[in-house]
PDB file of C-alpha atoms and ligand atoms in Angstrom:
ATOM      1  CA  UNK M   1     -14.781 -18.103  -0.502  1.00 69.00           C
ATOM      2  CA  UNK M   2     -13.870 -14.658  -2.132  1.00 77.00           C
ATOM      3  CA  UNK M   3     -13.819 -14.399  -5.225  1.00 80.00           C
ATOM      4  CA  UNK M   4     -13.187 -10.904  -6.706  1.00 83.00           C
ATOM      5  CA  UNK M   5     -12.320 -10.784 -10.232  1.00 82.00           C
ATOM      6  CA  UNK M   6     -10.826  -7.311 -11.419  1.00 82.00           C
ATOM      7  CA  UNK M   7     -12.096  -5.987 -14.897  1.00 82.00           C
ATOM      8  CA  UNK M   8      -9.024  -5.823 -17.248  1.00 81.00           C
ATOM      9  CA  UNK M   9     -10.951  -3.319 -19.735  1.00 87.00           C
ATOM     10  CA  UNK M  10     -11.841  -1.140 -16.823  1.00 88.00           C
ATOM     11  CA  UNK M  11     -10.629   2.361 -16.609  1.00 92.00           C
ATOM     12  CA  UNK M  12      -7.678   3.009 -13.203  1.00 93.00           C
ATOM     13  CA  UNK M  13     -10.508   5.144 -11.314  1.00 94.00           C
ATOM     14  CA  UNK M  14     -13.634   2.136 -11.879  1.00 94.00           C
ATOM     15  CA  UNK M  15     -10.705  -0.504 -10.783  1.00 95.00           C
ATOM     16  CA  UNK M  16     -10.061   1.555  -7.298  1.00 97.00           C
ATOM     17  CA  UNK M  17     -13.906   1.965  -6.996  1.00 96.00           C
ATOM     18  CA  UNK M  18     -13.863  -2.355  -7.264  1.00 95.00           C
ATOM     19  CA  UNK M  19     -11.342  -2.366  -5.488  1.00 96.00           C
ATOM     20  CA  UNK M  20     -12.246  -0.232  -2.828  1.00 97.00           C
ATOM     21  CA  UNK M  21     -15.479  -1.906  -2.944  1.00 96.00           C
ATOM     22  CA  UNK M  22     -14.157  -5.197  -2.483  1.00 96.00           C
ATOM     23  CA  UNK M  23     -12.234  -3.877   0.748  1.00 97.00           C
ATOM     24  CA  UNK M  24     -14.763  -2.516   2.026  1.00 97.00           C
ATOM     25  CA  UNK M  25     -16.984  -6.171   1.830  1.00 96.00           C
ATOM     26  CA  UNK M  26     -14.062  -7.906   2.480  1.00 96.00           C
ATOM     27  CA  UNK M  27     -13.176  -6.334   5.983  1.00 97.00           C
ATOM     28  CA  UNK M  28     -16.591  -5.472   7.018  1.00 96.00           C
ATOM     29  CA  UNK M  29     -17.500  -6.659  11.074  1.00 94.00           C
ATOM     30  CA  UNK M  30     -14.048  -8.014  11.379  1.00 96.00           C
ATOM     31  CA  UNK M  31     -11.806  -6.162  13.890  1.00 92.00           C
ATOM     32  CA  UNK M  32      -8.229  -7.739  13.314  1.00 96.00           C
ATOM     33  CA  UNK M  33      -6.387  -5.772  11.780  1.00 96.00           C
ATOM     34  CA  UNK M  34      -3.696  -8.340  10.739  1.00 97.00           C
ATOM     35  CA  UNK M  35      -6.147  -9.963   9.567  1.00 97.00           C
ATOM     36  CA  UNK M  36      -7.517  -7.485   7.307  1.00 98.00           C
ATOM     37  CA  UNK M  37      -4.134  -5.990   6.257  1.00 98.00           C
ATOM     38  CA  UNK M  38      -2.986  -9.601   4.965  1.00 98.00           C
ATOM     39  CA  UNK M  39      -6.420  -9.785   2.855  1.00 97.00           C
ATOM     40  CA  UNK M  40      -5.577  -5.652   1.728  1.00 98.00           C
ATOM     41  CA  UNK M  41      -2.390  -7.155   0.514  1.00 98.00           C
ATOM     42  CA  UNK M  42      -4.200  -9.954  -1.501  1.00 97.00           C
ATOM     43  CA  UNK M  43      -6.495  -7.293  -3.207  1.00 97.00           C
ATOM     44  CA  UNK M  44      -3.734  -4.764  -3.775  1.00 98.00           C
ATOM     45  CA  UNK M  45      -1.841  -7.590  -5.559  1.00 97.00           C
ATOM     46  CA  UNK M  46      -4.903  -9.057  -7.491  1.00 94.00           C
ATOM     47  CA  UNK M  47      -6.401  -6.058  -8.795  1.00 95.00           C
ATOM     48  CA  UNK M  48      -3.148  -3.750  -9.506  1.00 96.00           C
ATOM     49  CA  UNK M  49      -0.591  -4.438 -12.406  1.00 94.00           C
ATOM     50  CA  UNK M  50       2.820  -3.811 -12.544  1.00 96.00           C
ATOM     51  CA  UNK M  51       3.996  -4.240  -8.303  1.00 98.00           C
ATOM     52  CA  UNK M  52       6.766  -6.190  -7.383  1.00 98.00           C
ATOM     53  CA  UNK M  53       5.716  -5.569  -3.300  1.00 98.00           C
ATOM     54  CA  UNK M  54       2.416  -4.607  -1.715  1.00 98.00           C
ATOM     55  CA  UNK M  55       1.787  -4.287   1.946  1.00 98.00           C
ATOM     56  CA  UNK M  56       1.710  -1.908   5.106  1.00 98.00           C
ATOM     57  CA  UNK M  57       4.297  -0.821   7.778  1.00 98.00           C
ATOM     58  CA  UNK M  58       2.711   0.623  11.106  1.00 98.00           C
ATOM     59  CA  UNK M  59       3.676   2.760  13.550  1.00 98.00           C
ATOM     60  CA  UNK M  60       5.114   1.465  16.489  1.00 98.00           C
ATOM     61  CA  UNK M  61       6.868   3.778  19.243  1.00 95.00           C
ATOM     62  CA  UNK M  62       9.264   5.860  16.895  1.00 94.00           C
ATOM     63  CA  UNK M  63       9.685   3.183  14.193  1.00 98.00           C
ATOM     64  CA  UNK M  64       7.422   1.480  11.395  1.00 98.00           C
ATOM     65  CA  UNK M  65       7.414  -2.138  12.076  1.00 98.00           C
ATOM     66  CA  UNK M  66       6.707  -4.511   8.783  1.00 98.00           C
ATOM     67  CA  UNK M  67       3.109  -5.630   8.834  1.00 98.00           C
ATOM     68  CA  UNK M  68       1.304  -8.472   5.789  1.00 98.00           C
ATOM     69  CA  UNK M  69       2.442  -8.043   2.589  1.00 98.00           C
ATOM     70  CA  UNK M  70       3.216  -9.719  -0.788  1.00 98.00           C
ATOM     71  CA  UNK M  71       6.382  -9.751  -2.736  1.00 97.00           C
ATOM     72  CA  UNK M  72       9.812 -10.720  -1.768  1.00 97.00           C
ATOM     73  CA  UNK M  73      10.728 -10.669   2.369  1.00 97.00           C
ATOM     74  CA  UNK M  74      11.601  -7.125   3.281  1.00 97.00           C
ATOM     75  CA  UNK M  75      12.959  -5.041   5.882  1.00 96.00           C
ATOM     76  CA  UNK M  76      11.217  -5.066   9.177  1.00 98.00           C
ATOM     77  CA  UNK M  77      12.092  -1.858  10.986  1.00 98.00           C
ATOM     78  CA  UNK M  78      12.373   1.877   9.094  1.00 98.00           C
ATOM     79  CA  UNK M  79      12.820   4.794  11.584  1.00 98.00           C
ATOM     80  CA  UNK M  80      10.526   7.656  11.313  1.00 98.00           C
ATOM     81  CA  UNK M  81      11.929  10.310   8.703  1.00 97.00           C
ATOM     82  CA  UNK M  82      14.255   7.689   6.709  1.00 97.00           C
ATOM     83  CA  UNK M  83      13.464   6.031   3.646  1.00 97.00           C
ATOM     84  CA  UNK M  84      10.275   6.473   1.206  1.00 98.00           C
ATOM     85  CA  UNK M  85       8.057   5.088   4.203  1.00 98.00           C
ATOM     86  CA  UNK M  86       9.556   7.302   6.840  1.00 98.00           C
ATOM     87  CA  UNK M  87       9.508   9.998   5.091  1.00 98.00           C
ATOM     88  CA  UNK M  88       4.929   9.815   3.933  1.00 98.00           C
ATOM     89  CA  UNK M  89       5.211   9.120   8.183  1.00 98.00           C
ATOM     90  CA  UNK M  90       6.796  12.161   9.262  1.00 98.00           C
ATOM     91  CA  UNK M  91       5.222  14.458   6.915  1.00 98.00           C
ATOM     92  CA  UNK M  92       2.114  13.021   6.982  1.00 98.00           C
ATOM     93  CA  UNK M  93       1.509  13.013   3.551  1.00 98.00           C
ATOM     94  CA  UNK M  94       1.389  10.706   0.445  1.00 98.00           C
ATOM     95  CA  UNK M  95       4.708   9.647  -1.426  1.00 98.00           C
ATOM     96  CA  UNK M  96       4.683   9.040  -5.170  1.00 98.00           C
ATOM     97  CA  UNK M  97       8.023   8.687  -6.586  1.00 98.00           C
ATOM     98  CA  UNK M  98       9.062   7.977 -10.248  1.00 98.00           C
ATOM     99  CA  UNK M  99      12.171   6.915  -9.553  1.00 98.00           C
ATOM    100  CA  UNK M 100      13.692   5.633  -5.987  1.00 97.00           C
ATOM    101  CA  UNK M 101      17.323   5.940  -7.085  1.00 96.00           C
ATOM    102  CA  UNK M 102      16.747   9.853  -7.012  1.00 96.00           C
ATOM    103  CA  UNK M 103      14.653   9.895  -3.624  1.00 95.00           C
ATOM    104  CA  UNK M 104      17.630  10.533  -1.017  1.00 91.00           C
ATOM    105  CA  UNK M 105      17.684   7.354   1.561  1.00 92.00           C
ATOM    106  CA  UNK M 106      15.577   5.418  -0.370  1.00 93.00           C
ATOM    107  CA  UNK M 107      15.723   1.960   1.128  1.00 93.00           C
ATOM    108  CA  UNK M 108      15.873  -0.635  -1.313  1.00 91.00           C
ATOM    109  CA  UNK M 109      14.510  -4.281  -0.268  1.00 87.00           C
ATOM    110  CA  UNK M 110      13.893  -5.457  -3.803  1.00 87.00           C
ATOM    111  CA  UNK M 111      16.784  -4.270  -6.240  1.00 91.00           C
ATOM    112  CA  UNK M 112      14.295  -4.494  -8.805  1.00 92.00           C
ATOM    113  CA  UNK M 113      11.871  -1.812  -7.650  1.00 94.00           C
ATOM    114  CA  UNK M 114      12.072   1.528  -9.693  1.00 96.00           C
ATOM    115  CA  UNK M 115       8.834   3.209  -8.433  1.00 98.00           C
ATOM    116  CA  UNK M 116       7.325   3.515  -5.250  1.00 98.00           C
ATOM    117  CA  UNK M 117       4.095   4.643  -3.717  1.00 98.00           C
ATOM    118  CA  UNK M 118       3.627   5.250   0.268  1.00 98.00           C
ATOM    119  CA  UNK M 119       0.379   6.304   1.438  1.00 98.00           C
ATOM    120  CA  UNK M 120      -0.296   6.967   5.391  1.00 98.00           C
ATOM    121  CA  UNK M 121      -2.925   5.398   7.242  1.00 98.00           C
ATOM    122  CA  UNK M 122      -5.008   7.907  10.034  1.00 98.00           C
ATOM    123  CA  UNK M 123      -6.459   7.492  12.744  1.00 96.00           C
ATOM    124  CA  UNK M 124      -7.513  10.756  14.732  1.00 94.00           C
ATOM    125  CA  UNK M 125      -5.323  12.537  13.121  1.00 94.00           C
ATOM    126  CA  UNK M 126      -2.060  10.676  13.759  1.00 97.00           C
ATOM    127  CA  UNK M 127      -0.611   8.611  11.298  1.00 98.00           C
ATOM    128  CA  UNK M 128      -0.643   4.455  12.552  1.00 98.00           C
ATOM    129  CA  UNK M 129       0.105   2.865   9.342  1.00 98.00           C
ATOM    130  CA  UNK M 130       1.382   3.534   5.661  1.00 98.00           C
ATOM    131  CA  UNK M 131       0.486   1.303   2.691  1.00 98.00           C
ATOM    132  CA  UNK M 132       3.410   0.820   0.366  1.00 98.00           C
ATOM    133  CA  UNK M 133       3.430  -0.218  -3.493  1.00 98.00           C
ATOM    134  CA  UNK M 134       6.386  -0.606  -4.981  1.00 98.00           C
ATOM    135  CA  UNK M 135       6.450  -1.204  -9.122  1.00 98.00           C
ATOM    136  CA  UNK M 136      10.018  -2.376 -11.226  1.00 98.00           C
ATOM    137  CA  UNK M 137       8.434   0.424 -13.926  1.00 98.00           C
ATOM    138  CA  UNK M 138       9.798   3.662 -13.607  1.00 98.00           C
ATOM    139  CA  UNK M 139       6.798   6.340 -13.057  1.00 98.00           C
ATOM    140  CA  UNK M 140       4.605   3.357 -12.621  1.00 98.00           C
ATOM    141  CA  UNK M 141       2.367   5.183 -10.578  1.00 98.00           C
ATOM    142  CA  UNK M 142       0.446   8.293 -11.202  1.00 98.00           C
ATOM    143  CA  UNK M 143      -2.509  10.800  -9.449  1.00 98.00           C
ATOM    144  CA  UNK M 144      -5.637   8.358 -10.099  1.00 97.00           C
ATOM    145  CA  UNK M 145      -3.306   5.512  -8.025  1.00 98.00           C
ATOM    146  CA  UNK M 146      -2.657   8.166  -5.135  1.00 98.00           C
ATOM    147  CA  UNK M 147      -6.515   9.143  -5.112  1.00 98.00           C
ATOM    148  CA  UNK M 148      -7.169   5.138  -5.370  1.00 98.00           C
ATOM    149  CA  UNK M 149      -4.815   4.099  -2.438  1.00 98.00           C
ATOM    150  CA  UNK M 150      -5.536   7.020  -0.647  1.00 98.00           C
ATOM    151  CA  UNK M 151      -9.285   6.086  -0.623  1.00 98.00           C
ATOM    152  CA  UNK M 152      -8.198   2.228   0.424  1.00 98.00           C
ATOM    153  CA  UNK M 153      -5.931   3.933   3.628  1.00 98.00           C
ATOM    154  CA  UNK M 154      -9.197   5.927   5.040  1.00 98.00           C
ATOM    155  CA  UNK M 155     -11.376   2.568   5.029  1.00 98.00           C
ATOM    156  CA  UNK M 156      -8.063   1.260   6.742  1.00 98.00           C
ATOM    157  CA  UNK M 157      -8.064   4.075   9.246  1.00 97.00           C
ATOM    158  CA  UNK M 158     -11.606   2.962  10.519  1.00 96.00           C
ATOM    159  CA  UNK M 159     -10.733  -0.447  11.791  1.00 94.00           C
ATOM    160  CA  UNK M 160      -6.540  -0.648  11.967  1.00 95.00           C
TER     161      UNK M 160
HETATM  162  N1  SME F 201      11.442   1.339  -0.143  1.00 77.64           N
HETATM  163  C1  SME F 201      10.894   1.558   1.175  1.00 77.64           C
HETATM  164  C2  SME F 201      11.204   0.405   2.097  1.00 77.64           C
HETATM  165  C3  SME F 201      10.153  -0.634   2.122  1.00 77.64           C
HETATM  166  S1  SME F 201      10.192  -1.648   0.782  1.00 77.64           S
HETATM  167  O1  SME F 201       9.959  -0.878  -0.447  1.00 77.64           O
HETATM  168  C4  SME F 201       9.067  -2.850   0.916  1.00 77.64           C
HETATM  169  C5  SME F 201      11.432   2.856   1.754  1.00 77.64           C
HETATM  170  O2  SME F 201      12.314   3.476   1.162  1.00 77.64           O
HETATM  171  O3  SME F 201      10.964   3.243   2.818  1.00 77.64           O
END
């Protein structure tokens, strides 16, 4: 059994580090990566308030492909350079946007998400995966949640 129990009085940057740290225990010798991305999803969910949907799309010939998640179903296939997720793909680069009804071709799978967060997942230097957090609070997310998820996508990159 895991039990991982998030702090409620701990500060955003101490919750990544137990969160991170829970990752890392929680994923350590085990190779499948669906496997680990479904329990990712279960952390993500447990230890961050405020989401509506967190999970991970990954790369798969010139598309993202929907991988484990929680939150309502979503869509499965977002080319490269469209949407939120497309977009942290092609640019290779983090996504943190305030509000998703000014981010041109936003794709909406929950109506009720305002915010969204996209981080991409590398491995030798390409980008395989992105994790995606999306919050019904406008500006939900800020810098500290970047640096957080950002830290969660490199342990990804090491066994995705
Ligand atoms: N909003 C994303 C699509 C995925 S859902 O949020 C789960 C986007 O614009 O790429």
């Amino acid at each position: 059994m895991f039990d991982y129990t998030p702090d409620p009085a701990l500060a955003k940057p101490d919750r990544y580090r137990q969160l991170l740290d829970a990752a890392a225990e929680i994923t350590r010798g085990e190779r499948d990566g669906i496997a680990n991305m479904a329990n990712i999803a279960a952390l993500l969910w447990q230890f961050l308030p405020g989401l509506n949907w967190a999970g991970f799309y990954r790369v798969l010939g010139d598309e993202l492909v929907l991988g484990p998640f929680i939150g309502k179903p979503a869509c499965i296939r977002i080319a490269i350079g469209t949407g939120v997720c497309g977009t942290a793909v092609a640019r290779a680069a983090t996504q943190r946007v305030a509000d998703v009804t000014r981010f041109p071709g936003h794709i909406a799978c929950d109506a009720a998400s305002r915010a969204e967060l996209v981080v991409p997942v590398l491995r030798a230097g390409a980008v395989i995966a992105v994790i995606d957090l999306d919050s019904p609070h406008l500006a939900h997310f800020d810098a500290e949640d970047a640096a957080g998820i950002e830290a969660l996508a490199s342990l990804c990159g090491t066994w995705l």
